[in-house]
Backbone as numpy.savetxt, mean C-alpha at the origin, in Angstrom:
# Nx Ny Nz CAx CAy CAz Cx Cy Cz
-34.82 -19.35 6.36 -34.23 -19.20 7.93 -32.85 -18.55 8.01
-32.04 -18.50 7.14 -30.96 -17.51 7.52 -30.32 -16.08 6.88
-31.61 -15.44 6.47 -32.08 -14.55 6.86 -32.97 -14.19 7.82
-33.60 -14.73 7.71 -34.43 -14.17 9.24 -33.49 -14.10 10.63
-32.95 -15.04 10.21 -31.79 -14.90 11.83 -30.96 -13.94 11.33
-30.21 -13.35 10.67 -29.63 -12.51 10.43 -29.97 -10.82 10.70
-31.88 -11.12 9.82 -32.40 -9.82 10.30 -32.76 -9.60 12.15
-32.85 -10.98 12.43 -32.77 -10.82 13.47 -31.85 -10.12 14.30
-31.05 -10.84 14.31 -29.70 -10.34 14.88 -29.31 -8.87 14.63
-29.71 -7.81 13.41 -29.58 -7.10 13.06 -29.75 -6.45 13.62
-31.00 -6.32 14.06 -32.53 -5.83 14.26 -32.00 -5.38 16.26
-31.50 -6.44 16.68 -31.29 -6.63 18.23 -30.39 -4.46 18.86
-30.96 -4.22 19.36 -30.64 -2.86 19.66 -28.94 -2.59 20.60
-28.96 -4.16 21.20 -27.37 -3.94 21.84 -26.04 -4.24 20.36
-26.57 -5.13 19.60 -25.47 -5.19 18.55 -26.21 -3.66 17.57
-27.08 -3.06 17.36 -27.04 -2.08 16.64 -26.05 -0.19 16.75
-26.07 -0.73 18.28 -25.24 -0.29 19.56 -23.65 -0.38 19.14
-23.55 -1.59 18.88 -22.40 -1.69 18.82 -21.46 -1.42 17.43
-22.80 -1.83 16.36 -22.00 -2.04 15.24 -21.78 0.12 14.90
-23.20 1.10 15.62 -23.06 2.23 15.09 -20.94 3.04 16.16
-21.15 2.22 17.15 -19.66 2.39 17.80 -18.54 2.14 16.80
-18.70 1.11 16.25 -17.69 0.69 15.37 -17.40 1.95 13.52
-18.77 1.68 13.31 -18.64 3.11 12.75 -17.81 4.23 12.63
-18.79 4.86 14.31 -17.97 5.78 14.36 -16.58 5.98 14.60
-15.76 4.96 15.12 -14.76 5.00 15.23 -13.90 4.48 13.95
-14.42 3.77 13.23 -13.81 4.16 11.33 -14.17 5.19 10.94
-15.01 6.15 10.77 -14.75 7.64 10.50 -13.84 8.66 11.15
-13.16 8.56 12.38 -13.10 9.13 12.81 -11.29 8.99 12.78
-10.79 7.62 12.61 -9.73 7.24 12.22 -9.35 7.06 11.17
-10.45 7.38 10.33 -9.90 7.03 8.39 -9.63 5.76 8.47
-10.27 4.29 8.93 -9.64 3.11 8.85 -9.58 2.70 7.31
-10.57 3.32 6.66 -10.11 3.06 4.87 -9.22 3.27 4.62
-8.89 4.61 4.68 -8.03 5.29 4.19 -6.29 4.36 4.55
-6.41 3.96 5.62 -5.53 4.00 6.09 -4.98 2.15 6.32
-6.61 1.23 6.21 -6.45 -0.04 5.37 -5.79 0.27 3.44
-6.43 1.15 2.95 -5.49 1.31 1.52 -4.31 0.76 1.63
-3.71 2.21 2.33 -1.93 2.22 2.83 -1.77 0.87 3.30
-1.70 0.20 3.61 -1.64 -0.99 4.74 -1.46 -2.20 3.54
-2.62 -2.50 2.72 -2.73 -3.12 1.63 -1.75 -2.77 0.47
-1.18 -1.60 0.17 -0.73 -1.17 -0.49 0.89 -1.28 -0.15
1.20 -1.88 1.10 2.54 -1.86 1.34 2.37 -3.66 1.49
1.58 -4.18 1.74 1.94 -5.85 1.63 1.21 -6.14 0.37
0.78 -5.91 -0.75 1.01 -6.26 -2.18 2.58 -5.93 -2.53
3.04 -4.83 -2.29 4.98 -4.64 -2.56 5.66 -5.26 -1.93
6.01 -5.28 -0.19 6.79 -6.44 0.26 6.15 -7.25 0.60
4.80 -7.66 1.01 4.49 -9.21 0.98 3.42 -9.04 2.96
4.01 -7.54 3.14 3.29 -8.18 4.66 3.29 -6.36 4.92
2.49 -6.39 6.45 1.79 -4.49 6.27 2.10 -4.56 7.80
2.04 -3.67 8.32 1.66 -3.72 9.55 1.19 -2.44 10.43
0.25 -2.06 11.08 -0.18 -1.11 11.83 -0.30 -1.26 13.07
0.30 0.16 13.88 0.32 0.13 15.01 -0.94 1.14 15.04
-1.45 0.19 16.12 -2.93 0.60 16.78 -3.23 1.54 18.03
-3.20 2.34 18.78 -3.08 2.99 19.63 -4.26 3.19 20.60
-4.08 2.96 21.75 -5.99 2.73 22.51 -5.70 4.17 23.55
-7.19 4.54 23.39 -7.34 5.34 24.76 -7.36 4.80 25.64
-6.42 5.47 26.73 -6.63 4.55 27.76 -8.23 5.26 29.02
-8.50 5.71 28.77 -9.62 5.85 29.02 -10.75 4.82 28.70
-11.52 4.12 27.78 -12.24 3.35 27.48 -11.44 2.23 26.14
-10.25 1.93 26.52 -9.34 0.86 25.56 -9.86 0.46 24.33
-10.30 1.74 23.91 -10.96 1.72 22.34 -9.77 2.24 21.03
-9.80 1.81 20.28 -8.50 2.76 19.08 -8.97 3.58 19.02
-7.03 4.74 19.16 -7.50 6.14 18.97 -7.02 6.75 17.80
-6.10 5.88 17.44 -5.22 6.46 16.04 -4.56 5.00 15.58
-4.40 5.38 14.31 -3.46 3.84 13.66 -2.76 4.52 12.71
-1.90 4.04 13.10 -0.44 4.40 12.16 0.41 2.97 11.24
0.75 3.80 10.15 0.65 2.24 8.72 2.50 2.75 9.19
2.97 1.58 9.89 4.59 1.57 9.57 5.33 1.05 8.53
6.50 1.45 7.95 7.06 1.45 6.88 7.19 -0.28 6.71
6.48 -0.97 5.78 6.48 -2.73 5.80 8.70 -2.84 5.59
9.36 -1.71 4.99 10.49 -1.79 4.86 11.78 -2.11 6.11
11.08 -1.47 6.97 11.85 -1.84 8.46 11.35 -2.42 9.45
10.53 -3.79 8.94 9.56 -4.42 9.53 10.86 -5.57 10.16
11.49 -6.12 11.00 12.61 -7.43 11.58 11.70 -8.76 11.81
12.01 -9.06 12.87 11.25 -11.14 12.96 10.25 -10.33 13.39
9.70 -11.73 13.29 8.16 -12.18 14.41 8.48 -13.28 14.85
7.94 -13.17 16.27 7.54 -13.66 17.32 6.39 -14.63 17.11
6.27 -16.00 17.16 5.15 -16.55 17.12 5.18 -17.64 18.27
4.42 -18.09 18.72 3.62 -19.30 19.91 4.33 -20.82 19.54
5.41 -21.09 20.52 5.99 -22.25 19.80 4.81 -23.64 19.55
3.95 -23.63 20.09 3.04 -24.44 19.72 2.03 -24.53 18.55
1.58 -23.05 18.93 0.50 -23.13 17.51 0.66 -22.14 16.67
1.83 -21.23 16.36 2.35 -20.90 15.69 1.87 -19.56 15.68
1.25 -19.02 17.09 0.74 -17.70 15.89 1.34 -16.33 16.13
0.74 -15.74 15.62 1.80 -14.17 16.25 1.33 -13.68 17.05
2.41 -13.46 17.84 2.39 -12.94 19.25 2.98 -11.19 19.11
4.24 -11.08 18.04 4.69 -9.76 18.07 5.20 -10.24 16.87
5.97 -8.81 16.72 6.64 -7.85 15.74 7.83 -6.90 16.16
8.47 -7.18 14.92 10.00 -6.31 15.60 9.84 -4.99 14.52
9.66 -3.55 14.74 10.14 -2.07 14.07 11.51 -2.06 14.30
12.05 -1.53 13.32 13.27 -0.84 13.61 13.34 0.21 13.61
12.56 1.34 13.52 12.42 2.34 14.01 12.02 2.53 15.47
11.89 1.69 16.13 11.84 2.17 17.07 12.84 1.51 18.14
12.99 2.17 19.43 14.27 1.58 20.38 14.01 0.49 21.16
14.45 -0.75 21.51 13.62 -1.92 22.22 13.90 -1.21 23.85
13.02 -1.65 24.58 11.69 -2.58 23.81 10.28 -1.80 23.07
10.27 -0.40 23.08 9.39 -0.72 21.83 9.62 -1.16 20.94
10.29 -1.84 19.94 10.39 -2.08 19.20 9.72 -3.10 18.67
9.72 -4.13 19.93 8.53 -5.33 20.02 7.11 -4.77 20.14
6.50 -5.13 18.91 4.96 -4.50 18.91 4.39 -6.18 19.18
3.32 -5.79 20.13 2.69 -7.09 20.44 1.30 -7.35 19.63
1.20 -8.16 19.54 0.08 -8.26 18.96 -1.68 -7.90 18.76
-2.20 -7.44 20.29 -3.02 -6.77 20.24 -2.40 -5.10 20.18
-1.52 -4.75 19.93 -1.55 -3.07 19.67 -1.06 -2.89 18.35
-1.12 -4.07 17.30 -1.38 -3.64 16.30 -2.11 -4.22 14.64
-2.41 -4.33 13.66 -3.25 -5.19 12.85 -2.12 -5.41 11.32
-1.63 -6.81 11.80 -0.51 -7.81 10.88 -1.37 -8.54 9.83
-0.57 -8.37 8.63 -1.20 -9.36 8.05 -0.42 -9.32 6.80
-0.53 -10.38 5.64 0.83 -11.09 5.29 0.11 -11.60 3.63
0.57 -11.49 2.62 -0.16 -11.68 1.00 0.27 -13.43 1.15
-0.43 -14.11 0.64 0.00 -15.78 0.52 1.01 -16.10 1.06
0.70 -16.42 2.37 1.44 -17.02 3.42 1.27 -18.29 3.56
2.01 -19.12 2.67 1.52 -20.44 2.63 2.63 -21.06 3.20
3.47 -20.76 3.82 5.14 -21.26 4.43 5.88 -22.30 3.12
5.94 -21.49 2.00 6.29 -22.09 0.86 8.28 -22.99 1.13
8.74 -21.68 1.56 9.94 -22.24 2.06 10.31 -22.26 3.58
11.44 -22.51 4.34 11.92 -22.61 5.51 12.19 -21.12 5.84
11.49 -20.77 6.81 11.58 -19.40 7.75 11.07 -18.28 7.15
9.60 -19.00 6.51 9.06 -17.74 5.25 7.61 -17.56 5.85
7.01 -18.54 7.06 6.05 -18.61 7.36 5.66 -16.99 8.41
4.54 -16.17 7.69 4.32 -15.05 8.89 4.95 -13.49 7.88
6.45 -14.65 6.80 6.65 -12.81 6.20 5.64 -12.29 4.97
5.01 -13.45 4.39 4.35 -12.81 3.30 5.24 -13.28 2.47
4.49 -13.29 1.18 5.25 -12.88 -0.32 4.33 -12.05 -1.42
5.82 -10.62 -2.12 5.73 -10.00 -2.46 4.88 -10.36 -4.17
3.68 -9.34 -4.47 3.13 -9.59 -5.64 3.84 -8.55 -6.83
4.63 -7.61 -6.12 5.30 -7.09 -7.24 6.89 -7.62 -7.28
7.44 -8.17 -6.88 8.75 -8.67 -7.01 8.88 -9.30 -8.22
7.80 -10.03 -8.37 7.50 -10.95 -9.97 7.90 -10.15 -11.02
7.28 -8.85 -11.34 7.31 -7.85 -12.02 8.41 -6.61 -12.09
9.00 -6.83 -11.32 10.13 -5.84 -10.72 10.88 -5.53 -12.07
11.16 -6.43 -12.85 12.14 -6.41 -13.83 11.36 -5.69 -15.00
9.92 -6.28 -15.32 9.31 -5.18 -16.30 9.25 -3.95 -16.42
8.83 -3.89 -15.00 8.50 -2.19 -14.11 9.88 -1.43 -15.11
10.87 -2.14 -14.38 12.50 -1.21 -14.55 12.79 -1.05 -15.85
12.14 -2.01 -16.95 12.60 -1.76 -18.07 11.43 -0.88 -19.22
10.77 -1.20 -18.15 9.48 0.57 -18.92 9.89 1.89 -18.50
10.83 1.97 -17.14 11.49 3.08 -16.47 12.57 3.39 -17.33
13.09 2.40 -17.82 14.15 3.12 -18.58 13.88 3.39 -19.86
12.65 2.88 -20.57 12.16 3.68 -22.23 12.00 5.01 -21.91
10.81 5.26 -20.88 10.33 6.17 -20.54 11.26 7.70 -20.04
12.14 7.18 -18.99 12.92 7.88 -18.59 14.21 8.64 -19.88
14.78 7.59 -20.46 15.80 7.91 -20.72 15.82 7.06 -22.32
15.23 6.05 -22.56 15.46 5.75 -24.55 14.77 6.78 -25.36
13.26 6.60 -24.79 12.04 7.59 -26.04 13.05 8.95 -25.22
12.98 9.88 -24.34 13.89 10.73 -24.40 14.60 11.04 -25.45
15.53 10.47 -25.75 17.06 10.79 -26.06 16.41 10.54 -27.37
15.57 9.42 -27.82 15.45 9.70 -29.10 14.75 10.93 -29.85
13.70 11.37 -28.99 12.95 12.47 -29.17 14.23 13.78 -29.21
14.67 13.42 -28.14 15.73 14.97 -27.48 17.29 14.90 -29.22
17.88 13.30 -29.35 18.47 13.82 -30.53 18.74 13.48 -31.32
17.80 11.87 -31.27 18.09 10.90 -32.72 17.23 11.20 -33.68
16.66 12.19 -33.33 15.01 12.68 -34.43 15.33 12.68 -35.72
16.75 13.59 -35.63 17.46 13.84 -37.21 18.88 13.08 -37.43
19.13 13.13 -38.60 20.63 12.31 -38.79 21.49 13.76 -38.13
22.74 13.47 -38.11 23.71 14.55 -37.95 24.67 14.20 -39.27
25.38 16.18 -39.51 26.48 15.93 -40.43 27.99 15.89 -40.39
28.73 14.80 -41.01 30.18 14.83 -40.94 30.73 16.11 -41.94
31.52 16.72 -41.67 31.91 17.77 -42.71 33.18 17.71 -42.85
33.93 17.25 -43.62 35.04 17.52 -43.79 35.52 18.91 -44.91
36.79 19.74 -44.39 37.19 20.62 -45.03 38.53 20.89 -45.67
38.63 20.36 -46.66 39.46 20.38 -47.39 40.72 21.63 -47.14
42.03 20.93 -46.77 43.17 21.69 -46.28 43.16 22.29 -44.88
44.04 23.02 -44.71 43.98 23.15 -43.56 43.42 25.17 -43.66
42.43 25.07 -42.05 41.77 26.52 -41.85 42.00 26.89 -40.14
41.85 27.81 -40.25 42.36 28.32 -38.79 40.76 27.85 -37.97
41.05 28.28 -36.66 39.49 27.87 -35.83 38.51 28.77 -35.97
38.63 30.07 -36.17 38.09 31.04 -36.39 36.97 30.78 -38.27
37.79 30.08 -39.23 37.14 29.96 -40.54 36.26 28.72 -40.26
36.79 27.37 -39.55 35.76 26.60 -39.41 34.48 26.94 -38.32
34.47 27.60 -37.32 33.66 27.83 -36.78 32.64 28.54 -37.15
33.05 29.73 -38.48 32.28 30.42 -39.24 31.41 29.70 -39.96
32.26 28.80 -40.00 31.18 27.42 -41.15 30.59 26.70 -40.44
30.22 26.44 -39.78 29.32 25.29 -38.61 28.05 26.25 -38.42
28.63 27.70 -38.16 27.78 28.70 -37.46 26.56 28.92 -38.65
27.36 29.13 -40.12 26.23 29.27 -41.60 25.24 27.68 -41.58
26.44 26.59 -41.35 25.76 25.34 -42.09 24.47 25.21 -40.53
24.54 25.84 -39.27 23.78 25.32 -38.53 22.56 26.70 -38.26
22.82 27.87 -38.76 21.85 28.70 -38.95 20.91 27.79 -40.58
21.26 27.16 -41.72 20.66 27.06 -42.95 20.18 25.62 -42.72
20.49 25.08 -41.60 20.10 23.35 -41.30 18.02 23.38 -42.15
18.39 22.04 -43.23 17.36 21.79 -43.27 17.16 22.67 -45.50
18.08 24.06 -45.01 17.89 24.62 -46.39 19.26 24.55 -47.70
19.20 25.22 -48.72 20.06 24.86 -49.19 21.22 26.22 -48.68
22.64 26.14 -48.42 23.43 26.94 -48.16 24.24 26.69 -48.90
25.28 27.96 -48.94 25.88 27.59 -50.08 27.75 28.34 -49.42
28.78 27.81 -49.41 29.97 28.80 -49.26 30.84 28.16 -49.93
32.09 28.92 -49.35 33.22 29.58 -50.63 34.04 28.66 -50.65
34.24 27.40 -49.73 34.59 26.66 -49.35 35.25 25.40 -49.88
36.60 24.39 -49.93 36.25 23.39 -49.98 35.23 22.39 -49.07
34.47 22.38 -49.28 33.68 20.99 -48.24 33.25 19.78 -48.61
32.85 18.86 -47.96 32.36 17.61 -48.32 31.22 17.46 -46.91
30.01 17.71 -47.54 29.57 16.98 -46.08 28.70 15.46 -46.20
28.69 14.86 -45.66 28.37 13.53 -45.23 26.91 13.25 -43.83
26.22 12.35 -44.21 25.15 12.71 -43.36 24.71 11.18 -43.01
25.28 11.21 -41.87 25.17 9.68 -40.93 23.85 9.94 -40.31
22.86 9.18 -40.31 21.83 8.68 -38.86 21.56 7.44 -38.41
21.50 7.91 -37.28 21.66 7.30 -36.01 20.42 6.03 -36.75
21.10 4.65 -36.31 20.26 3.72 -36.42 18.94 3.28 -35.01
17.31 3.83 -34.66 16.88 3.39 -33.79 15.65 2.47 -34.40
15.31 2.50 -33.45 13.23 1.68 -33.39 12.47 2.24 -32.57
11.78 3.38 -32.76 10.80 3.66 -31.78 9.93 3.02 -31.54
9.21 2.50 -33.16 8.49 1.59 -32.96 8.09 0.57 -32.22
9.73 -0.11 -32.36 10.12 -1.23 -31.90 9.98 -1.33 -29.73
10.41 -0.38 -29.48 10.46 0.51 -27.80 9.03 0.40 -27.67
8.00 1.30 -28.72 6.64 1.58 -27.60 6.14 -0.23 -27.95
6.45 -0.51 -28.67 6.33 -2.38 -28.66 6.26 -3.03 -27.31
7.61 -2.92 -27.59 7.77 -3.24 -26.22 7.84 -3.06 -24.72
7.40 -1.56 -24.70 6.44 -1.46 -23.74 4.70 -1.57 -23.13
4.28 -1.22 -24.21 3.37 -2.13 -24.10 2.92 -3.50 -23.73
3.71 -4.19 -23.99 4.04 -5.41 -23.81 4.40 -6.44 -22.55
5.40 -4.99 -21.91 5.60 -5.15 -20.98 4.40 -4.84 -19.81
3.36 -3.89 -20.08 2.40 -3.57 -19.39 1.39 -4.44 -19.46
1.40 -4.70 -20.48 0.26 -6.65 -20.56 1.09 -7.55 -19.60
2.27 -7.92 -19.91 2.56 -8.87 -18.95 2.54 -8.33 -17.69
2.93 -7.45 -17.23 2.42 -6.89 -15.64 1.36 -7.06 -15.37
0.50 -6.53 -16.01 -1.47 -6.71 -15.63 -1.38 -7.94 -15.48
-0.63 -9.27 -16.16 -1.35 -10.61 -16.24 -0.54 -11.23 -14.88
0.92 -10.62 -14.85 1.12 -11.16 -13.34 0.12 -10.97 -12.45
0.05 -9.79 -12.25 -0.93 -9.39 -11.26 -2.31 -9.75 -10.73
-2.87 -10.85 -11.98 -3.70 -11.80 -11.79 -5.26 -10.79 -11.76
-4.96 -9.05 -12.75 -5.89 -8.25 -13.12 -6.53 -8.77 -14.40
-7.85 -8.61 -14.82 -8.17 -8.31 -16.33 -7.43 -7.25 -16.73
-6.84 -7.57 -17.98 -6.60 -6.10 -18.85 -7.80 -5.24 -19.50
-8.95 -6.43 -19.16 -10.20 -4.90 -19.37 -10.10 -4.19 -18.55
-9.83 -3.99 -17.65 -9.66 -2.92 -16.05 -9.12 -1.60 -17.18
-8.08 -2.04 -18.09 -6.76 -0.89 -18.23 -6.66 -0.79 -20.12
-7.76 -1.75 -20.63 -7.19 -1.43 -22.24 -8.80 -1.85 -22.28
-9.75 -0.81 -22.37 -11.10 -1.06 -22.70 -11.53 -1.27 -24.19
-10.36 -1.27 -24.62 -10.55 -1.71 -26.72 -10.21 -3.02 -27.23
-9.71 -4.06 -26.10 -8.71 -4.95 -26.57 -9.98 -5.68 -26.13
-10.94 -6.42 -26.37 -12.11 -7.21 -25.79 -13.74 -6.53 -26.36
-14.06 -7.06 -26.91 -15.55 -6.55 -27.09 -16.37 -7.06 -25.35
-17.78 -6.63 -25.80 -18.48 -6.63 -24.43 -18.72 -7.70 -24.21
-19.35 -8.98 -24.59 -19.75 -10.26 -24.14 -19.09 -10.74 -23.48
-17.01 -11.33 -24.68 -16.27 -11.23 -24.20 -15.46 -11.10 -22.81
-15.78 -9.47 -22.30 -15.46 -8.60 -21.33 -16.05 -8.81 -20.18
-17.57 -9.04 -20.17 -18.48 -9.66 -19.65 -17.95 -10.89 -18.50
-18.01 -12.21 -19.41 -17.36 -13.36 -18.95 -15.99 -13.31 -18.09
-15.51 -12.00 -18.87 -13.69 -12.06 -17.95 -14.32 -11.54 -17.00
-14.37 -10.31 -16.52 -15.36 -10.11 -15.18 -15.73 -10.79 -14.64
-16.64 -11.61 -14.47 -17.65 -12.49 -14.07 -16.36 -13.40 -13.26
-15.71 -13.94 -14.43 -15.09 -14.91 -13.91 -13.78 -14.40 -12.89
-13.38 -13.33 -13.30 -12.44 -12.78 -11.81 -12.97 -12.91 -11.02
-13.67 -12.10 -10.27 -14.74 -11.69 -9.72 -15.01 -12.79 -8.45
-15.60 -13.89 -9.57 -15.90 -15.42 -8.89 -14.64 -16.10 -8.01
-13.51 -16.05 -8.52 -12.05 -16.49 -8.23 -11.12 -15.99 -7.44
-10.23 -14.99 -8.37 -9.07 -14.20 -7.60 -9.83 -13.68 -6.68
-10.44 -12.31 -7.41 -11.43 -11.13 -6.62 -12.10 -11.53 -5.01
-12.73 -13.04 -5.17 -13.27 -13.46 -4.34 -12.46 -14.37 -3.10
-11.29 -14.34 -3.26 -10.45 -14.99 -2.38 -9.91 -13.88 -1.90
-9.16 -12.62 -2.60 -9.19 -11.83 -1.50 -9.54 -11.24 -0.92
-11.35 -10.84 -1.05 -12.10 -10.69 -0.33 -12.17 -11.20 0.80
-12.32 -12.50 0.71 -12.60 -13.35 1.92 -11.30 -13.44 3.06
-10.19 -13.11 2.45 -8.88 -13.16 3.29 -8.56 -11.56 4.01
-9.34 -10.49 3.26 -8.98 -9.47 4.24 -10.50 -9.39 5.11
-11.42 -10.27 4.71 -12.62 -10.27 5.58 -12.07 -10.60 6.62
-11.41 -11.84 6.37 -10.94 -12.61 8.68 -9.99 -11.29 8.57
-8.99 -10.50 8.38 -8.31 -10.07 8.89 -9.11 -8.79 9.49
-10.08 -8.20 9.14 -10.79 -6.97 9.75 -11.47 -7.57 10.60
-11.95 -8.92 10.96 -13.25 -8.69 11.00 -12.02 -9.88 12.90
-11.15 -10.63 12.88 -10.17 -10.84 13.78 -9.50 -9.64 14.33
-8.66 -8.35 13.60 -7.72 -8.21 13.93 -8.74 -6.65 14.63
-9.73 -6.52 14.10 -10.52 -5.04 14.42 -11.93 -4.95 14.79
-12.50 -5.86 14.39 -13.68 -5.72 15.12 -14.28 -6.41 16.35
-13.91 -7.52 16.39 -13.67 -8.48 17.66 -13.03 -7.90 18.81
-11.93 -7.46 18.51 -11.36 -6.72 19.76 -12.43 -5.60 20.27
-12.59 -4.53 19.33 -13.34 -3.16 19.86 -15.00 -4.31 20.38
-15.17 -5.65 19.69 -16.61 -5.75 20.34 -16.32 -5.67 21.83
-15.20 -6.55 21.78 -14.75 -7.14 23.48 -14.36 -6.29 24.12
-14.26 -5.13 23.95 -14.26 -3.86 24.68 -15.51 -3.52 24.98
-15.98 -3.48 24.30 -17.57 -2.66 24.62 -18.49 -3.46 25.05
-18.51 -4.93 25.44 -19.11 -5.85 25.96 -18.60 -5.78 27.53
-16.92 -5.64 27.65 -16.52 -5.45 29.03 -16.87 -4.01 29.74
-17.47 -2.94 28.34 -17.56 -1.96 29.20 -19.19 -2.27 29.68
-19.61 -2.96 28.99 -21.16 -3.01 30.03 -21.50 -3.77 30.49
-20.09 -4.81 31.12 -20.39 -5.08 32.41 -20.10 -4.71 33.56
-19.56 -3.77 33.14 -18.24 -2.91 34.39 -19.30 -2.06 35.12
-19.39 -2.31 36.36 -20.57 -1.22 36.78 -19.68 0.48 36.41
-20.91 1.10 36.43 -21.15 2.63 36.54 -19.90 3.53 37.55
-19.47 4.30 37.52 -18.95 5.06 38.56 -20.15 5.40 39.87
-20.89 5.85 39.17 -21.93 6.20 39.97 -22.83 4.99 41.16
-22.70 3.46 40.44 -22.99 2.11 40.52 -22.18 1.98 42.32
-21.06 2.36 41.69 -19.41 1.73 42.55 -19.63 2.87 43.56
-20.12 4.34 43.37 -19.71 4.60 44.64 -20.86 4.63 45.94
-22.44 3.82 45.13 -23.62 3.66 45.55 -23.10 2.36 46.59
-22.43 1.24 46.11 -21.79 0.12 46.60 -20.91 0.03 47.75
-19.76 1.60 47.76 -18.75 1.48 48.48 -19.53 1.65 50.09
-19.14 1.00 51.00 -19.53 1.30 52.33 -18.85 2.42 53.00
-19.65 3.15 53.73 -19.37 4.27 54.31 -17.91 4.53 54.93
-16.79 5.60 54.44 -15.57 5.31 55.67 -15.67 5.11 57.28
-16.59 5.39 57.72 -16.93 5.45 59.11 -18.37 4.84 59.51
-18.19 3.35 60.31 -19.53 2.95 60.85 -19.68 3.31 61.78
-21.13 3.76 61.51 -21.93 4.14 63.04 -22.41 3.42 64.49
-21.80 3.20 65.00 -22.47 1.93 66.37 -23.48 2.54 67.05
-24.38 1.93 67.82 -25.32 2.09 68.53 -24.99 3.89 69.80
-23.69 3.67 69.76 -23.45 4.77 70.98 -22.91 5.91 70.14
-22.48 5.81 69.00 -22.01 6.62 68.30 -22.89 8.03 67.78
-22.68 8.84 67.41 -23.08 10.33 66.48 -22.47 10.09 65.14
-23.65 11.31 64.79 -22.74 11.06 62.75 -21.45 11.81 63.13
-21.63 12.75 63.55 -20.59 13.60 64.02 -19.35 12.68 64.65
-18.26 12.09 63.98 -17.45 11.79 64.74 -16.30 12.33 65.38
-15.91 12.38 66.62 -15.33 12.64 67.50 -13.51 13.17 67.02
-13.19 14.17 66.65 -12.02 14.25 65.97 -10.85 13.81 66.78
-10.89 13.83 68.37 -9.72 13.52 69.27 -9.61 12.10 69.63
-10.62 11.41 69.25 -10.58 9.82 69.52 -10.09 9.83 68.14
């Protein structure tokens, strides 16, 4: 019965025309690309806002502008229902800085009002892994580079017995530098001590790997998606199925409700109202003539009168 009702609904010519118009708008405005950007910001900062500009002709969406979440300000809600009425964005000057709910797509991550004053501000998923990411960034950008560049070999401490001028000492230094790794002969009383810098590159690589794995776990993503050699096929299939039926399903339902309420429903509403409004030709036919002709008047009025 559900399938029959859905097929009947999908076969309705009016519904098919509305769907075709929505698909056209999505393609022209690159809706999926903008939605990905909004999701990226929402997962990072806890909330995202896309400014929806509408055409003055048909009041349908004409552009989507992804606003930086870092500059989002206060959230204005209804005092009784707590529904979002508008959001402040600091990139614009007042009153343009106040964006109404019918002018935007606004959604938050895990908006459960866990602490006072956090409702409609969301919860960042990246915040819990910022420290792990910073450690890996330090290892990648500084520690591992320093080991490969400077600390891969030992350094020499050379002691010249007696007093020598700077020219002689520089000459000995150049001879040692040219013969590094080979046997060198000098006619000076020289004592050379080899000092190795203690480091553990293997431990740093293991630390980086564990930080990556912990980041994946904290983001609630199966590690098999990033490391296919970690599990066998049977275990991987069960893990993906469990993740799809739990975490991914919740995010899909959450995103589906946002798209339905803030994107599809307003477009369908405008299309329905456009169908109800009479066309321009009908309005002209229904308008009464400017000059009412009486029984004693001709079709051409007297301009003097």
